[in-house]
Amino acid sequence: MTCLCYAILPIIIYSPTERYALPSCSAHADHMISSQDDPTSCVDVDHCQRAAVPLCVDLDGTLINSNLLWDGIVLLLKNNPFCLLLVPFWLLTGGRPNLKRQVARRTPLEPKNIPYNRKLLEFLETEHKSGRQLVLATAADQQLAERIAAHTGLFDHVHGTRYGKNLK
């Protein structure tokens, strides 16, 4: 889990795979957050003016219990296996952002069928109701991320991979 509170742009990022200190909060300057911690322990930032600090949430492996690119490739394989022959071409003509966009355009991923992290969703609902700004920040395709954000109805902003700009 990642918690970050920047001095210039104060944000907190929740991700299960990394660890960061809270450098701009003097009371938390040496505090490290473990990836085994509960999501609620990540955002106890009274010293950082909690309501004013946006909460940024990763998508793949955090908000959802899967990876949208791999889910899309599996669906592509099931629905139209010949499209997989285009994967090298997509990578050569636009890199990972193009691959993500092409897979997203060709697969019927429905946000209601995606396996969400229910505990995190409940926590985000509480944060959203309290007026906290929530940001979905992901390396997944922007259009897919926007559909998931619209489905949950929780996020104020969405930042994902766009053509030519991979947010990995």
Tab-separated table of N, CA, C and O in Angstrom, residues 27-70:
chain	number	residue	atom	x	y	z
A	27	ALA	N	4.723	15.225	11.191
A	27	ALA	CA	4.415	14.218	12.201
A	27	ALA	C	4.557	12.808	11.648
A	27	ALA	O	4.694	11.861	12.393
A	28	HIS	N	4.518	12.676	10.302
A	28	HIS	CA	4.581	11.358	9.684
A	28	HIS	C	5.835	11.188	8.834
A	28	HIS	O	5.919	10.285	8.033
A	29	ALA	N	6.825	12.053	8.964
A	29	ALA	CA	7.960	12.073	8.050
A	29	ALA	C	8.701	10.746	7.972
A	29	ALA	O	9.200	10.385	6.921
A	30	ASP	N	8.781	10.009	9.051
A	30	ASP	CA	9.507	8.743	9.030
A	30	ASP	C	8.583	7.536	9.055
A	30	ASP	O	9.047	6.417	9.192
A	31	HIS	N	7.307	7.747	8.904
A	31	HIS	CA	6.336	6.663	9.006
A	31	HIS	C	6.223	5.922	7.681
A	31	HIS	O	5.958	6.518	6.661
A	32	MET	N	6.464	4.626	7.709
A	32	MET	CA	6.325	3.809	6.503
A	32	MET	C	5.035	3.001	6.608
A	32	MET	O	4.683	2.522	7.677
A	33	ILE	N	4.356	2.846	5.496
A	33	ILE	CA	3.109	2.108	5.466
A	33	ILE	C	3.373	0.755	4.830
A	33	ILE	O	3.924	0.668	3.745
A	34	SER	N	2.994	-0.286	5.499
A	34	SER	CA	3.199	-1.643	4.998
A	34	SER	C	2.132	-2.019	3.992
A	34	SER	O	0.988	-1.594	4.081
A	35	SER	N	2.488	-2.883	3.044
A	35	SER	CA	1.511	-3.341	2.060
A	35	SER	C	0.484	-4.283	2.694
A	35	SER	O	-0.511	-4.609	2.079
A	36	GLN	N	0.724	-4.711	3.934
A	36	GLN	CA	-0.246	-5.562	4.629
A	36	GLN	C	-1.228	-4.759	5.460
A	36	GLN	O	-2.152	-5.311	6.040
A	37	ASP	N	-1.051	-3.445	5.525
A	37	ASP	CA	-1.928	-2.604	6.338
A	37	ASP	C	-3.324	-2.514	5.742
A	37	ASP	O	-3.530	-2.711	4.554
A	38	ASP	N	-4.253	-2.165	6.577
A	38	ASP	CA	-5.629	-1.915	6.177
A	38	ASP	C	-5.695	-0.591	5.415
A	38	ASP	O	-4.968	0.333	5.754
A	39	PRO	N	-6.556	-0.474	4.363
A	39	PRO	CA	-6.630	0.793	3.622
A	39	PRO	C	-6.890	2.006	4.494
A	39	PRO	O	-6.386	3.085	4.228
A	40	THR	N	-7.644	1.835	5.564
A	40	THR	CA	-7.975	2.978	6.405
A	40	THR	C	-6.759	3.505	7.152
A	40	THR	O	-6.702	4.685	7.474
A	41	SER	N	-5.771	2.650	7.410
A	41	SER	CA	-4.576	3.122	8.111
A	41	SER	C	-3.732	4.011	7.214
A	41	SER	O	-2.933	4.798	7.686
A	42	CYS	N	-3.921	3.892	5.928
A	42	CYS	CA	-3.143	4.654	4.961
A	42	CYS	C	-3.547	6.117	4.930
A	42	CYS	O	-2.743	6.962	4.580
A	43	VAL	N	-4.756	6.420	5.266
A	43	VAL	CA	-5.255	7.770	5.055
A	43	VAL	C	-5.581	8.526	6.333
A	43	VAL	O	-6.322	9.478	6.310
A	44	ASP	N	-4.994	8.121	7.429
A	44	ASP	CA	-5.178	8.851	8.670
A	44	ASP	C	-4.182	10.004	8.672
A	44	ASP	O	-3.075	9.895	9.161
A	45	VAL	N	-4.577	11.120	8.060
A	45	VAL	CA	-3.663	12.239	7.843
A	45	VAL	C	-4.192	13.516	8.478
A	45	VAL	O	-4.294	14.535	7.844
A	46	ASP	N	-4.517	13.460	9.757
A	46	ASP	CA	-5.031	14.637	10.437
A	46	ASP	C	-4.097	15.825	10.274
A	46	ASP	O	-4.547	16.948	10.096
A	47	HIS	N	-2.800	15.577	10.313
A	47	HIS	CA	-1.819	16.653	10.205
A	47	HIS	C	-1.730	17.200	8.781
A	47	HIS	O	-1.136	18.221	8.557
A	48	CYS	N	-2.271	16.507	7.833
A	48	CYS	CA	-2.215	16.945	6.427
A	48	CYS	C	-3.561	17.491	5.970
A	48	CYS	O	-3.814	17.609	4.782
A	49	GLN	N	-4.433	17.796	6.895
A	49	GLN	CA	-5.772	18.297	6.575
A	49	GLN	C	-6.502	17.320	5.656
A	49	GLN	O	-6.703	17.562	4.476
A	50	ARG	N	-6.886	16.210	6.229
A	50	ARG	CA	-7.470	15.064	5.542
A	50	ARG	C	-8.444	15.407	4.422
A	50	ARG	O	-8.331	14.902	3.320
A	51	ALA	N	-9.403	16.257	4.653
A	51	ALA	CA	-10.411	16.550	3.631
A	51	ALA	C	-9.804	17.256	2.426
A	51	ALA	O	-10.316	17.146	1.322
A	52	ALA	N	-8.702	17.968	2.615
A	52	ALA	CA	-8.087	18.719	1.523
A	52	ALA	C	-7.118	17.866	0.705
A	52	ALA	O	-6.668	18.289	-0.336
A	53	VAL	N	-6.806	16.667	1.177
A	53	VAL	CA	-5.839	15.814	0.496
A	53	VAL	C	-6.570	14.806	-0.385
A	53	VAL	O	-7.275	13.945	0.117
A	54	PRO	N	-6.427	14.908	-1.717
A	54	PRO	CA	-7.087	13.934	-2.594
A	54	PRO	C	-6.541	12.532	-2.364
A	54	PRO	O	-5.367	12.353	-2.049
A	55	LEU	N	-7.385	11.556	-2.537
A	55	LEU	CA	-6.991	10.155	-2.409
A	55	LEU	C	-6.920	9.563	-3.806
A	55	LEU	O	-7.917	9.502	-4.513
A	56	CYS	N	-5.713	9.156	-4.214
A	56	CYS	CA	-5.504	8.555	-5.535
A	56	CYS	C	-5.464	7.050	-5.394
A	56	CYS	O	-4.744	6.524	-4.556
A	57	VAL	N	-6.245	6.370	-6.208
A	57	VAL	CA	-6.383	4.923	-6.107
A	57	VAL	C	-5.969	4.274	-7.417
A	57	VAL	O	-6.412	4.690	-8.487
A	58	ASP	N	-5.131	3.258	-7.322
A	58	ASP	CA	-4.727	2.475	-8.485
A	58	ASP	C	-5.873	1.538	-8.869
A	58	ASP	O	-6.710	1.205	-8.032
A	59	LEU	N	-5.918	1.114	-10.116
A	59	LEU	CA	-7.004	0.262	-10.592
A	59	LEU	C	-6.631	-1.215	-10.539
A	59	LEU	O	-7.160	-1.970	-9.729
A	60	ASP	N	-5.706	-1.639	-11.391
A	60	ASP	CA	-5.343	-3.055	-11.504
A	60	ASP	C	-4.675	-3.573	-10.237
A	60	ASP	O	-3.651	-3.054	-9.804
A	61	GLY	N	-5.278	-4.584	-9.633
A	61	GLY	CA	-4.719	-5.182	-8.427
A	61	GLY	C	-5.019	-4.415	-7.160
A	61	GLY	O	-4.602	-4.819	-6.083
A	62	THR	N	-5.719	-3.300	-7.260
A	62	THR	CA	-6.050	-2.506	-6.080
A	62	THR	C	-7.561	-2.338	-5.992
A	62	THR	O	-8.200	-2.977	-5.167
A	63	LEU	N	-8.125	-1.505	-6.840
A	63	LEU	CA	-9.580	-1.337	-6.857
A	63	LEU	C	-10.256	-2.596	-7.389
A	63	LEU	O	-11.321	-2.981	-6.937
A	64	ILE	N	-9.604	-3.222	-8.358
A	64	ILE	CA	-10.125	-4.486	-8.890
A	64	ILE	C	-9.098	-5.581	-8.611
A	64	ILE	O	-7.911	-5.324	-8.504
A	65	ASN	N	-9.595	-6.801	-8.499
A	65	ASN	CA	-8.731	-7.932	-8.176
A	65	ASN	C	-8.234	-8.635	-9.431
A	65	ASN	O	-8.150	-9.859	-9.462
A	66	SER	N	-7.938	-7.870	-10.454
A	66	SER	CA	-7.423	-8.442	-11.693
A	66	SER	C	-6.650	-7.362	-12.440
A	66	SER	O	-6.394	-6.290	-11.903
A	67	ASN	N	-6.285	-7.649	-13.690
A	67	ASN	CA	-5.563	-6.710	-14.537
A	67	ASN	C	-6.356	-6.567	-15.831
A	67	ASN	O	-6.570	-7.552	-16.539
A	68	LEU	N	-6.788	-5.355	-16.151
A	68	LEU	CA	-7.662	-5.150	-17.305
A	68	LEU	C	-7.010	-5.527	-18.629
A	68	LEU	O	-7.688	-6.029	-19.525
A	69	LEU	N	-5.720	-5.293	-18.776
A	69	LEU	CA	-5.060	-5.649	-20.031
A	69	LEU	C	-5.074	-7.160	-20.232
A	69	LEU	O	-5.450	-7.645	-21.305
A	70	TRP	N	-4.707	-7.906	-19.197
A	70	TRP	CA	-4.706	-9.365	-19.327
A	70	TRP	C	-6.118	-9.910	-19.459
A	70	TRP	O	-6.353	-10.855	-20.231
